[in-house]
Short mmCIF file of C-alpha atoms in Angstrom, two decimals:
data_model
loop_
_atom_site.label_atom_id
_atom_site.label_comp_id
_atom_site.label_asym_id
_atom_site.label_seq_id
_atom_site.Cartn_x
_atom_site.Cartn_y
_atom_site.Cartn_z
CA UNK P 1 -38.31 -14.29 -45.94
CA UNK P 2 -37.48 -13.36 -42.33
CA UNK P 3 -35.81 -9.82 -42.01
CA UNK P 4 -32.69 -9.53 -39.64
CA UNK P 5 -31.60 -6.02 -38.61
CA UNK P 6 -27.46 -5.88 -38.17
CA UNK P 7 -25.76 -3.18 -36.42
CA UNK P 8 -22.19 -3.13 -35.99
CA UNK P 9 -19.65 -0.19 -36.40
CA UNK P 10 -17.29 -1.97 -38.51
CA UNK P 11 -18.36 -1.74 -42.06
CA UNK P 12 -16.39 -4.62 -43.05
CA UNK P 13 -17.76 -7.42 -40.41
CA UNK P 14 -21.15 -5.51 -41.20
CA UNK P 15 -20.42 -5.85 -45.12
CA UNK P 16 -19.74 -9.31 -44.65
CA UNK P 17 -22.14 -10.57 -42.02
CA UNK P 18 -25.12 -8.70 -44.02
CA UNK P 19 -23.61 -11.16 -47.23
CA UNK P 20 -23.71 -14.43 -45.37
CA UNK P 21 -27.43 -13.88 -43.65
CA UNK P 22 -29.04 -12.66 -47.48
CA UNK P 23 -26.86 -16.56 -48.60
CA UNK P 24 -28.76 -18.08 -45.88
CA UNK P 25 -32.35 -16.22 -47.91
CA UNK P 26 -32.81 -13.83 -44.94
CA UNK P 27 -33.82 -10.35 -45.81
CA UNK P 28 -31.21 -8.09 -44.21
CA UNK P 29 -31.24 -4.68 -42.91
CA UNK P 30 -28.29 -3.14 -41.65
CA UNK P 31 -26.45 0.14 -39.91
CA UNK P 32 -23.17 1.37 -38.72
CA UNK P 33 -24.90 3.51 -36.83
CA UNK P 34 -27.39 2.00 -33.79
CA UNK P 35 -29.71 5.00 -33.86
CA UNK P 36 -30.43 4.50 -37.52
CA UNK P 37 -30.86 0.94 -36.93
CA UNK P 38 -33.61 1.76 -34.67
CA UNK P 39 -34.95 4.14 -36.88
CA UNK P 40 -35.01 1.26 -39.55
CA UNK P 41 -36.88 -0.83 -36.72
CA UNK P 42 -39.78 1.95 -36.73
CA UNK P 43 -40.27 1.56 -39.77
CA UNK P 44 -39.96 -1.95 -41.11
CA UNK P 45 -41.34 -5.38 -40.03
CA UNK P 46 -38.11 -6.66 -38.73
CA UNK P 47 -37.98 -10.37 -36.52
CA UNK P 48 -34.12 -10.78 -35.39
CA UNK P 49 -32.26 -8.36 -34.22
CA UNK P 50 -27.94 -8.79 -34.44
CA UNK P 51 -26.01 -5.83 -32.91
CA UNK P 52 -22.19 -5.78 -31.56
CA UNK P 53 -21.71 -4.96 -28.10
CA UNK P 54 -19.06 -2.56 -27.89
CA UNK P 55 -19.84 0.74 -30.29
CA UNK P 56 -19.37 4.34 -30.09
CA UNK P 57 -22.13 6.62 -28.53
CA UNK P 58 -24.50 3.47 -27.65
CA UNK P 59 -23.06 0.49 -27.01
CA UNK P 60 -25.05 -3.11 -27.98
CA UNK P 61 -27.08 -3.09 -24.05
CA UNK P 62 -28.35 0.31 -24.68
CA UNK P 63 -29.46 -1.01 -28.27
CA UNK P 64 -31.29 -4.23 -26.14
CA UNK P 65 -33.12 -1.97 -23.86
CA UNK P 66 -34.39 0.48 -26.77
CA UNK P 67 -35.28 -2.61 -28.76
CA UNK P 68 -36.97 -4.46 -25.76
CA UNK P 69 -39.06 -0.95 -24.99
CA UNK P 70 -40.09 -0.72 -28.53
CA UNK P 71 -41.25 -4.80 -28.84
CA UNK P 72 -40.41 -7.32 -25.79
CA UNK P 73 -40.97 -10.11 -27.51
CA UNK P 74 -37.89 -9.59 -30.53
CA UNK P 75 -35.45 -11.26 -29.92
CA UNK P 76 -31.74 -9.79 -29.92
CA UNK P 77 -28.39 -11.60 -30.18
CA UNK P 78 -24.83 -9.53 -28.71
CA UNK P 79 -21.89 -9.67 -30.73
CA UNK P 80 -18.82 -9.03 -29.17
CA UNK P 81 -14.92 -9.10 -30.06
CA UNK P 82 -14.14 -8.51 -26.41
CA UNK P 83 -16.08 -11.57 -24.99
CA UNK P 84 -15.94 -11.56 -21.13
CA UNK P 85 -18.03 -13.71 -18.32
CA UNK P 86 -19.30 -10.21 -16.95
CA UNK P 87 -20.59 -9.39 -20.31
CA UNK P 88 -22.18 -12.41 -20.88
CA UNK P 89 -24.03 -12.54 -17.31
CA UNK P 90 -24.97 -8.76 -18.21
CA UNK P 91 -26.39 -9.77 -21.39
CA UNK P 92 -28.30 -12.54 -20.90
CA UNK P 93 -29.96 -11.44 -17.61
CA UNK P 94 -31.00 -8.41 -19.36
CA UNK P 95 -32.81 -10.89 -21.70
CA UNK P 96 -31.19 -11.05 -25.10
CA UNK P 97 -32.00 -14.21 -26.88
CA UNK P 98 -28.09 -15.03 -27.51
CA UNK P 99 -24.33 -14.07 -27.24
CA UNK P 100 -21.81 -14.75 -29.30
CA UNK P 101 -18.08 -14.13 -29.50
CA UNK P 102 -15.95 -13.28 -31.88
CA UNK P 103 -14.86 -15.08 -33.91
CA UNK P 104 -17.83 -17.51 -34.61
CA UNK P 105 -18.74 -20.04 -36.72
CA UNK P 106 -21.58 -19.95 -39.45
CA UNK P 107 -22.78 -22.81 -37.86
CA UNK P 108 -23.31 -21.18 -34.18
CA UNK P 109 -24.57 -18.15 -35.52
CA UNK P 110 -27.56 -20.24 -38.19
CA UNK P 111 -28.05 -21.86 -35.47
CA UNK P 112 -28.92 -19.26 -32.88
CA UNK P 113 -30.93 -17.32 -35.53
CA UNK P 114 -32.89 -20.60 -36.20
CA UNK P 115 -33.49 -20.73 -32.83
CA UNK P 116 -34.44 -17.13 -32.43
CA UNK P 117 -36.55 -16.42 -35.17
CA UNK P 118 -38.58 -19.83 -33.50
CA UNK P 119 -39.06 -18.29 -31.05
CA UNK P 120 -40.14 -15.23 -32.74
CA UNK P 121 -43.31 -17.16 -34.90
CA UNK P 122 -43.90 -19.01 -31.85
CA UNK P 123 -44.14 -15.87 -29.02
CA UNK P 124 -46.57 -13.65 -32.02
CA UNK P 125 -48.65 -16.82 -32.36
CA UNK P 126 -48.81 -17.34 -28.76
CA UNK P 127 -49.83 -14.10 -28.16
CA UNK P 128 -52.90 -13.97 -30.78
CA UNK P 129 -54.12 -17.27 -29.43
CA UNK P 130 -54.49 -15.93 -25.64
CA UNK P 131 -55.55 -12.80 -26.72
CA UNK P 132 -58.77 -14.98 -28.58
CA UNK P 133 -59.10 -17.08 -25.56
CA UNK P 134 -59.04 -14.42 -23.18
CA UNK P 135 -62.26 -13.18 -25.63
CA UNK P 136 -63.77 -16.15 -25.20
CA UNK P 137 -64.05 -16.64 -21.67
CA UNK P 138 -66.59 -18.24 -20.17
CA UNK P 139 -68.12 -18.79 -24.06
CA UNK P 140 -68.71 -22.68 -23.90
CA UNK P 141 -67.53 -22.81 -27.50
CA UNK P 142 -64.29 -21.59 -28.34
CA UNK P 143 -63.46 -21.23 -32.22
CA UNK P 144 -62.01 -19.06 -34.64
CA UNK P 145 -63.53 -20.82 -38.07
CA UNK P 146 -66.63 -19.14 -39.82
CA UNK P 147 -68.51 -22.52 -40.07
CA UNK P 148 -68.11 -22.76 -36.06
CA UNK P 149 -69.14 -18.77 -35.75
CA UNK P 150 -72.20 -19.91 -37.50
CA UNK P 151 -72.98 -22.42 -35.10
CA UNK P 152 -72.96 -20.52 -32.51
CA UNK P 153 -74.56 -17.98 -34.06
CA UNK P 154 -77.69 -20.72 -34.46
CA UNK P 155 -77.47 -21.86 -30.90
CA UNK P 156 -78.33 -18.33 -29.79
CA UNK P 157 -81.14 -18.12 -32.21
CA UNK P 158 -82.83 -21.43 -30.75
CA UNK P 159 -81.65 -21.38 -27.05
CA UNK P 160 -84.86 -19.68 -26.01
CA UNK P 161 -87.18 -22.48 -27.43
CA UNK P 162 -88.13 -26.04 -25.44
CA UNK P 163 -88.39 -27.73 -28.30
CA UNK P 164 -86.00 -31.02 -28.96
CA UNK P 165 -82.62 -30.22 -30.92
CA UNK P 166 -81.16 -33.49 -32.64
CA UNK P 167 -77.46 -33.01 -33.40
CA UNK P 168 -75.68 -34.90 -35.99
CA UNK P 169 -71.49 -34.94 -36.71
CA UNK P 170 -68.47 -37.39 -36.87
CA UNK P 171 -67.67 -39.01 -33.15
CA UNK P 172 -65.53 -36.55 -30.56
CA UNK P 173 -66.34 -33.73 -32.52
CA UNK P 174 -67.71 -31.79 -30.02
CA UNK P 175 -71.62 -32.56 -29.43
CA UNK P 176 -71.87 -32.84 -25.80
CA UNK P 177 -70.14 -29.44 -26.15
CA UNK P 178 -72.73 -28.20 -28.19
CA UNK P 179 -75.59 -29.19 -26.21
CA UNK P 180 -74.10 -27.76 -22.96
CA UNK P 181 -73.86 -24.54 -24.69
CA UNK P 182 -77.73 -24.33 -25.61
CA UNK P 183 -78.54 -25.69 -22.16
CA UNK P 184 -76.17 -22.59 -20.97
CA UNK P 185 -77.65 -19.91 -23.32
CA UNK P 186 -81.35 -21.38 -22.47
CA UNK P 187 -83.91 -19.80 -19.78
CA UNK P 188 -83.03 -23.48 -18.20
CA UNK P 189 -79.43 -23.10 -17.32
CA UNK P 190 -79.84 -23.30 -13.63
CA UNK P 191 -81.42 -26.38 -13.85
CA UNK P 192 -79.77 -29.70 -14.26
CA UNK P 193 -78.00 -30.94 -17.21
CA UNK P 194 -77.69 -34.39 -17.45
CA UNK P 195 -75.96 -36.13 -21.02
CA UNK P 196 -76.36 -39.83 -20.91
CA UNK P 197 -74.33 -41.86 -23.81
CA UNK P 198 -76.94 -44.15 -24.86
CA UNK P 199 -74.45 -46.58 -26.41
CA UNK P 200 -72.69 -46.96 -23.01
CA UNK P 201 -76.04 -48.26 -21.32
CA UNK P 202 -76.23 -52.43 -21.20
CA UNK P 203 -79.77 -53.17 -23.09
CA UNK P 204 -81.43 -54.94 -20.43
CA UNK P 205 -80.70 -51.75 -17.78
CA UNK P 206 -81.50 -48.97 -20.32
CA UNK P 207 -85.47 -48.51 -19.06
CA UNK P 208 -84.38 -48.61 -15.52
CA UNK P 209 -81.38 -45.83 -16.04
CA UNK P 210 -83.13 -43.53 -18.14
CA UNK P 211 -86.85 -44.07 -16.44
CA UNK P 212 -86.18 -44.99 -12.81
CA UNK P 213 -87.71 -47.96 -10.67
CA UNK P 214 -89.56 -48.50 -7.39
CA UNK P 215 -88.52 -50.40 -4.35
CA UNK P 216 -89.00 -54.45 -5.54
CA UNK P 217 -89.74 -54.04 -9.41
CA UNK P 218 -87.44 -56.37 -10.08
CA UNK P 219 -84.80 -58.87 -8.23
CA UNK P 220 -81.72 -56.36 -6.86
CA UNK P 221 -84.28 -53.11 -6.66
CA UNK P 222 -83.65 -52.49 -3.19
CA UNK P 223 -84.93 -49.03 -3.19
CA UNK P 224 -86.05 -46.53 -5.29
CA UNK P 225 -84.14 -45.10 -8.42
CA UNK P 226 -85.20 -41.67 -9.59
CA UNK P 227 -83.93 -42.45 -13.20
CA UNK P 228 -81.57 -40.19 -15.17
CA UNK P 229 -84.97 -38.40 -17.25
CA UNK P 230 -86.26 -37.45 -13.81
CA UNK P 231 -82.90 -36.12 -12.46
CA UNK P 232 -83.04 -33.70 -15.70
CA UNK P 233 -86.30 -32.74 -14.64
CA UNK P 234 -86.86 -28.86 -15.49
CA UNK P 235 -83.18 -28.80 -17.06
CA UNK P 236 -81.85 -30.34 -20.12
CA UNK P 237 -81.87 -33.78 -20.95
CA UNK P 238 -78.55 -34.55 -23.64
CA UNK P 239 -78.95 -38.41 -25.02
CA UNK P 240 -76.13 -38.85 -27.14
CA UNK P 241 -75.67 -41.56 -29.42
CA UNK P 242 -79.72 -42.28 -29.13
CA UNK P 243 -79.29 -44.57 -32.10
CA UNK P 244 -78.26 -46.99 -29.69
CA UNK P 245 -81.83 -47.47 -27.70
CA UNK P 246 -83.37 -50.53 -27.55
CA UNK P 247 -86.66 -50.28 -29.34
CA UNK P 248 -89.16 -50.99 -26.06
CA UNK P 249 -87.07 -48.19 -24.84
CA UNK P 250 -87.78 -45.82 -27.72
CA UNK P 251 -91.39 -46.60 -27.47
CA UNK P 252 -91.26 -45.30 -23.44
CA UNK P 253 -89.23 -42.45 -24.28
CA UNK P 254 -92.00 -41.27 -27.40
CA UNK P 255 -94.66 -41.40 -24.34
CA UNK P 256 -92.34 -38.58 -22.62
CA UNK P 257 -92.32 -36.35 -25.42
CA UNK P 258 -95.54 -36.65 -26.52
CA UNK P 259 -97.36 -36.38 -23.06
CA UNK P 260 -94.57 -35.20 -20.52
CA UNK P 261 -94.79 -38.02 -17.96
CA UNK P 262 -93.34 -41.47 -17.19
CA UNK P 263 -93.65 -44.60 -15.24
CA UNK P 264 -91.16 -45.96 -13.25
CA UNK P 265 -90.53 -49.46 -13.52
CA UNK P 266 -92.40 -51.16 -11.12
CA UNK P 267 -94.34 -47.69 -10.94
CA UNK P 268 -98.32 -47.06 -10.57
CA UNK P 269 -98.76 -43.90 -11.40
CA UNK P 270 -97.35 -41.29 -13.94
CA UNK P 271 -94.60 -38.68 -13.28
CA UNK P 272 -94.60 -35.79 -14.79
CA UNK P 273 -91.59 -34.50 -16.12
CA UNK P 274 -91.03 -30.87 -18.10
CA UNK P 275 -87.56 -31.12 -19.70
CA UNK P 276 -85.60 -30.04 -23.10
CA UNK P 277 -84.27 -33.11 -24.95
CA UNK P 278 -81.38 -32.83 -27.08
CA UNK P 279 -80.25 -35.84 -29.12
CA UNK P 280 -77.20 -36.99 -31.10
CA UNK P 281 -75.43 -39.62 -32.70
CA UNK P 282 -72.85 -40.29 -35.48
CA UNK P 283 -74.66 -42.48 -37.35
CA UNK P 284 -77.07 -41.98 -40.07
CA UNK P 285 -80.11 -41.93 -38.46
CA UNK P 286 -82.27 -41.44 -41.74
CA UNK P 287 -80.51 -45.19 -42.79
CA UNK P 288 -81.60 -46.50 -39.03
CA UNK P 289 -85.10 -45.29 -39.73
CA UNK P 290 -85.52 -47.39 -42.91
CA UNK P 291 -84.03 -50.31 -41.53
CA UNK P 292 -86.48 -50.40 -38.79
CA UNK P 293 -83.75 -50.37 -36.20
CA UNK P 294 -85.32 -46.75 -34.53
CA UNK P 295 -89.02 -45.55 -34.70
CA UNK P 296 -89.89 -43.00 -37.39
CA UNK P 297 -92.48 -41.16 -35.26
CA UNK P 298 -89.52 -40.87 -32.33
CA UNK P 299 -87.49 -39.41 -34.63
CA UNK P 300 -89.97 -36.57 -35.91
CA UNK P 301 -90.73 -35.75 -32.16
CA UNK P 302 -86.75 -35.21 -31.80
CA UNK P 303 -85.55 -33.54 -34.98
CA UNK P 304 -87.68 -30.47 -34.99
CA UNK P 305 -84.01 -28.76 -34.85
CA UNK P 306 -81.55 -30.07 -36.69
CA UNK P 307 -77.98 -29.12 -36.22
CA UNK P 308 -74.69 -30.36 -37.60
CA UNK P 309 -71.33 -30.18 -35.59
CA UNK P 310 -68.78 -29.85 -38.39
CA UNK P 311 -65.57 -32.01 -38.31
CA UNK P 312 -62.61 -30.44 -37.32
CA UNK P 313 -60.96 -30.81 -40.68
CA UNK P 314 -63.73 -28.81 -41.97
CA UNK P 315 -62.87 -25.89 -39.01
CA UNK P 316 -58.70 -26.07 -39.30
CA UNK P 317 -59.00 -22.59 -38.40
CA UNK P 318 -59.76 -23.72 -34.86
CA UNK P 319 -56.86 -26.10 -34.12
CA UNK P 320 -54.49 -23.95 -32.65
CA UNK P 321 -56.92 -22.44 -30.39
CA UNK P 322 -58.00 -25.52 -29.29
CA UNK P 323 -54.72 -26.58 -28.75
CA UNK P 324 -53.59 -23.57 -27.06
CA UNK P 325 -56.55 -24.18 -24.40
CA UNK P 326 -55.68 -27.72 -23.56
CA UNK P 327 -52.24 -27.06 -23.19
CA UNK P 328 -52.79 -24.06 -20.75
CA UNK P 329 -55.18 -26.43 -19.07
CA UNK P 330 -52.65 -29.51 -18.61
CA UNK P 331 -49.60 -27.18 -17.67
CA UNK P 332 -51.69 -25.64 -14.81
CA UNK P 333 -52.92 -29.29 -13.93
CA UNK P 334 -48.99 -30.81 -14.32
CA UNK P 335 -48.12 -27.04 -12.51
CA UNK P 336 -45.22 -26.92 -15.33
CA UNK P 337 -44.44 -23.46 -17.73
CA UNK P 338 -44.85 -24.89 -20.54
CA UNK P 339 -45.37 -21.63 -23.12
CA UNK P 340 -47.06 -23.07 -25.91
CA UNK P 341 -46.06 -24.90 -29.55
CA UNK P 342 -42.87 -24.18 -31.24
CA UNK P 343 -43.30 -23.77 -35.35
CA UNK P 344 -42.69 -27.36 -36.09
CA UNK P 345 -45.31 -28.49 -33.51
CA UNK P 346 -47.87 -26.17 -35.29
CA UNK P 347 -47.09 -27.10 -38.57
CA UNK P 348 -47.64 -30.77 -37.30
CA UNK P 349 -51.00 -29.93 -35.27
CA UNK P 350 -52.00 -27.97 -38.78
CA UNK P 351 -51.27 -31.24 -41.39
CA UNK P 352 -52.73 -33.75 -39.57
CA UNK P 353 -55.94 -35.08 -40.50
CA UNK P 354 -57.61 -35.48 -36.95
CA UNK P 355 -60.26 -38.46 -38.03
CA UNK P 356 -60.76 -38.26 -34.05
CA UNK P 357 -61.78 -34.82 -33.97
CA UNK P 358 -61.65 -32.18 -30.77
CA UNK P 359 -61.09 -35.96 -28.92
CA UNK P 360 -58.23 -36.60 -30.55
CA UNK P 361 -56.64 -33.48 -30.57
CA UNK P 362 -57.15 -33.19 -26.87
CA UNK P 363 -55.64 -36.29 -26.12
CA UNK P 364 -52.37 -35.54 -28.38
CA UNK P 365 -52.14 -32.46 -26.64
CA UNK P 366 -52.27 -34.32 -23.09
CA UNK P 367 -49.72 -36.18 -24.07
CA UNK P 368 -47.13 -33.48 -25.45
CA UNK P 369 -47.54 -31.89 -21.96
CA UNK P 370 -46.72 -34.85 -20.36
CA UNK P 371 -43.52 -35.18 -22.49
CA UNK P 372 -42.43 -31.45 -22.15
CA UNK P 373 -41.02 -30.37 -18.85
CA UNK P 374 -41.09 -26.66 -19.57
CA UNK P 375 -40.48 -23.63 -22.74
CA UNK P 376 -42.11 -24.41 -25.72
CA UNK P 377 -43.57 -27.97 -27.24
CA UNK P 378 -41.53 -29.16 -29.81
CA UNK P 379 -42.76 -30.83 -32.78
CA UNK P 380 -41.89 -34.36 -31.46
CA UNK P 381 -43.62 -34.33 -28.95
CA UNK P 382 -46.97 -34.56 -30.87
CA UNK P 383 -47.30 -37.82 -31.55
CA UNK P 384 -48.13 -39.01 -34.86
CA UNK P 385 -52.32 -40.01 -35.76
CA UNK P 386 -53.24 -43.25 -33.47
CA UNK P 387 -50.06 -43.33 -31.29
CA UNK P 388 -50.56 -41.20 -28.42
CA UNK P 389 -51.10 -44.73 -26.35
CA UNK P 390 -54.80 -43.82 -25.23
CA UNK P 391 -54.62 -44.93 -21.80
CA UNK P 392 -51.16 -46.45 -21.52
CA UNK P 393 -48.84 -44.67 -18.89
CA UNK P 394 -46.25 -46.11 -21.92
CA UNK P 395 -45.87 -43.85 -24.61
CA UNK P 396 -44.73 -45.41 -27.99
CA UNK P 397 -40.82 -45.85 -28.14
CA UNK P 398 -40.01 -43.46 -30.84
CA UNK P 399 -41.97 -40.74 -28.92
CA UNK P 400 -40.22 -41.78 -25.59
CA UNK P 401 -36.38 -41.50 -27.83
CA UNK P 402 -36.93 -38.06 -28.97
CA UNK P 403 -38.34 -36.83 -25.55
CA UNK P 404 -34.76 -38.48 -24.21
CA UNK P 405 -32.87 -36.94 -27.09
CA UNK P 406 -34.25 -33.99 -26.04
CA UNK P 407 -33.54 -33.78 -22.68
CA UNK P 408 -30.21 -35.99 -23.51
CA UNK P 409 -29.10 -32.73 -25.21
CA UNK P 410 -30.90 -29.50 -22.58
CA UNK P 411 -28.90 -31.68 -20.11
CA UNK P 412 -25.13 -31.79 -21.92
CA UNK P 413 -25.52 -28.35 -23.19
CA UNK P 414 -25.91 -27.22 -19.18
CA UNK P 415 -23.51 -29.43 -17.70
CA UNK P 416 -20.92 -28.28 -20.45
CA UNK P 417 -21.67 -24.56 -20.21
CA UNK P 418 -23.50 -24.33 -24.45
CA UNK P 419 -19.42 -25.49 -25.22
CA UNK P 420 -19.77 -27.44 -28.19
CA UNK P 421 -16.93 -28.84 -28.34
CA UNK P 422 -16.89 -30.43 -24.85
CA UNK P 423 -20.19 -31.48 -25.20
CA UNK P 424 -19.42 -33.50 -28.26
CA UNK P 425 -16.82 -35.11 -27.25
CA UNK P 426 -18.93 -36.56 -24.34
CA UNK P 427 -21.28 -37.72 -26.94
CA UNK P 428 -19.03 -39.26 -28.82
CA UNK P 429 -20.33 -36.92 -31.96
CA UNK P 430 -18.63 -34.56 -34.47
CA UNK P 431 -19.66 -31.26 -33.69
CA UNK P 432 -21.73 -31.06 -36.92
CA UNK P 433 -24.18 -34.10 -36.05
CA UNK P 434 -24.71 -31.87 -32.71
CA UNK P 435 -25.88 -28.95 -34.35
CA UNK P 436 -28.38 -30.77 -36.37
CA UNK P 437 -29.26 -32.42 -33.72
CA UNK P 438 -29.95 -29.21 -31.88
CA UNK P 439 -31.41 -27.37 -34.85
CA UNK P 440 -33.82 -30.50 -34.78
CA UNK P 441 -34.68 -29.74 -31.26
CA UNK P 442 -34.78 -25.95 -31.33
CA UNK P 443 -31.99 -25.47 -29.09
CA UNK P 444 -29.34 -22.99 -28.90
CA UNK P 445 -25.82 -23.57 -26.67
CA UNK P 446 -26.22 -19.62 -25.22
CA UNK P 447 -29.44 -20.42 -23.64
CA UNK P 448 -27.24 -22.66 -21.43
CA UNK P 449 -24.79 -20.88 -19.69
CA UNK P 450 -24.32 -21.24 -16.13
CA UNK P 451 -24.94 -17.65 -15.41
CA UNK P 452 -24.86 -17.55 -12.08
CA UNK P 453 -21.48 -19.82 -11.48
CA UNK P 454 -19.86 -17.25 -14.15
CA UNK P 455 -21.03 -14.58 -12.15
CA UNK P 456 -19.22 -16.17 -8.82
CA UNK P 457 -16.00 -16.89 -10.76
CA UNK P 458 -16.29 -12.83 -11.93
#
């Protein structure tokens, strides 16, 4: 239950504001007098503050600037009997959330504490997450989940060692990411690291990718190819989704670990190679082994250290760090201030299933960044499992209506000054379908005054 703090010097609008917030189930504090309010904001968890403008002894800007010195980030709406455009400039440049005159409507005023108390979960969650990535920089594993602290925790243990790591977990849950980071914590991290997906690799030009040729092997071999196993030479060799070798190629690859050299096709003599090789795949490599379709004694020579990625439904803990980091990344990239995800978008990022894993969440989070201009991600704008159009420059056409609604609405509410009565009658709405229209959206008319046009006409 959200607690609102309500200062006014009129006991009987305070009386009877303080009755309609604790109908709407929101905890309410309240004074007649401002410096007990603040008092009362000392010492209790409060997220919204309320206070009238005009009061004896300190009036409702000297109440914003004590409550903006005490905790920047709460917001504060003015109340005001004496509504004037000076006032309102004054106000919102000095950075309260809203402004309201009196008298208002229930509707304006749930809707501006909606709005503000948004923003409010939003700005505290926002501020843990960049205070954990901040942490983390430069770690190549960012998490927040035990079973992902453990990981890491392992990686450090075997990062020191040459021996071959084999990696198992679901697909896009973050193995390449894994293997970078023991490459990085390893005496070999100045040295190359090359990841090669396996399954990616045509059959018939696996041996001459991964091994290398000579000038004339083969028709085509117009010079010589060093091979990708030779490029990682001294660094890290990462061969994900190894279940996919052809078996002539396993049988060459065996030869590397057991003896450290190879033969370039075409070759005469044997390269020696010192390298680290970590291996992964999704698929269940014990089942592969039985069926014949990948050597037993390759596999013992590259699961001396096993290690599972978890899924990310097993590390939910880690979403909306995750998140948080990809969107910083694409607003720098799309050089837009976007802030981060508004309480619907998180509660959306948090219930979905993510059968794609880190993949999948990175891509929905590309996408809500492409749909958001600036402020905070709403919660249509991630799009729903399988729809965020993978490579399509076309999103899906219920994502692309609520990004217009959205923008239908930021533009209205500026053109018409927040008035909501202007604004629906352009369009063509009662005034009720446009408040739940903008509670849907997370937009309040106040944050859309022309400020600086009043301030001419003042």
């Amino acid at each position: 239950m959200p607690t609102i703090l309500i200062m006014d010097d009129d006991p009987d609008f305070l009386r009877l504001l303080g009755l309609w917030l604790e109908s709407e189930d929101y905890r309410v504090l309240s004074s007649h007098d401002p410096q007990q309010g603040l008092d009362l904001l000392d010492q209790e968890s409060v997220e919204l503050v309320i206070t009238d403008l005009r009061m004896p002894v300190m009036d409702g800007m000297a109440v914003l600037q004590a409550v903006q010195t005490r905790d920047p980030d709460l917001p504060v709406i003015l109340l005001t009997a004496h509504g004037s455009i000076p006032n309102a400039v004054e106000a919102m440049r000095a950075q309260a959330f809203g402004y309201l005159s009196k008298p208002f409507s229930n509707e304006e005023l749930q809707t501006l504490c909606t709005a503000a108390l948004a923003q409010r979960h939003a700005s505290r969650e926002l501020g843990k997450l960049r205070a954990e990535l901040r942490a983390q920089t430069g770690q190549s594993i960012l998490h927040r989940s035990p079973v992902m602290a453990s990981l890491v925790d392992e990686i450090s243990r075997i990062a020191a060692s040459s021996a071959s790591v084999f990696l198992s977990g679901e697909s896009g849950s973050g193995k390449e990411r894994v293997a970078r980071a023991i490459h990085e914590a390893s005496a070999r991290h100045n040295q190359p690291f090359v990841a090669v997906n396996c399954g990616a690799i045509p059959s018939e030009l696996a041996e001459s990718e991964l091994f290398g040729h000579v000038k004339g092997a083969f028709t085509g071999a117009t010079q010589d190819h060093v091979g990708l196993i030779r490029s990682a030479d001294r660094g890290t060799l990462f061969l994900d989704e190894i279940g996919d070798l052809p078996l002539a190629v396993q049988v060459k690859l065996l030869r590397v670990l057991q003896e450290g050299t190879l033969r370039p096709i075409g070759g005469k003599t044997e390269i020696s190679v010192d390298l680290r090789i970590i291996s992964a795949t999704h698929q269940d490599i014990h089942a592969l082994t039985a069926s014949g379709a990948f050597r037993e004694d390759l596999y013992y020579r590259l699961h001396v250290i096993p290690l599972r990625v978890p899924s990310l439904s097993e590390r939910p803990e880690d979403i909306l760090l995750l998140a948080q980091h990809f969107l910083d990344r694409e607003s720098q990239r799309l050089d837009r201030n976007i802030l981060g995800f508004s309480p619907e978008a998180m509660d959306k990022l948090m219930q979905r299933p993510w059968p794609g894993n880190v993949r999948e969440l990175e891509n929905a989070v590309s996408f809500a960044a492409a749909v958001t201009e600036k402020g905070w991600v709403a919660g249509e704008a991630i799009p729903d499992a399988g729809r965020q159009g993978g490579s399509s420059a076309f999103p899906p056409l219920q994502d692309a209506k609520t990004a217009f609604e959205r923008v239908y609405l930021e533009n209205l509410l500026r053109a018409t000054d927040g008035n909501i009565s202007r604004a629906a009658r352009i369009a063509g709405r009662h005034r009720t379908d446009l408040y739940k229209l903008m509670r849907k959206h997370g937009l309040a008319p106040q944050l859309f005054k022309n400020l600086e046009e009043r301030d001419d006409l003042s």
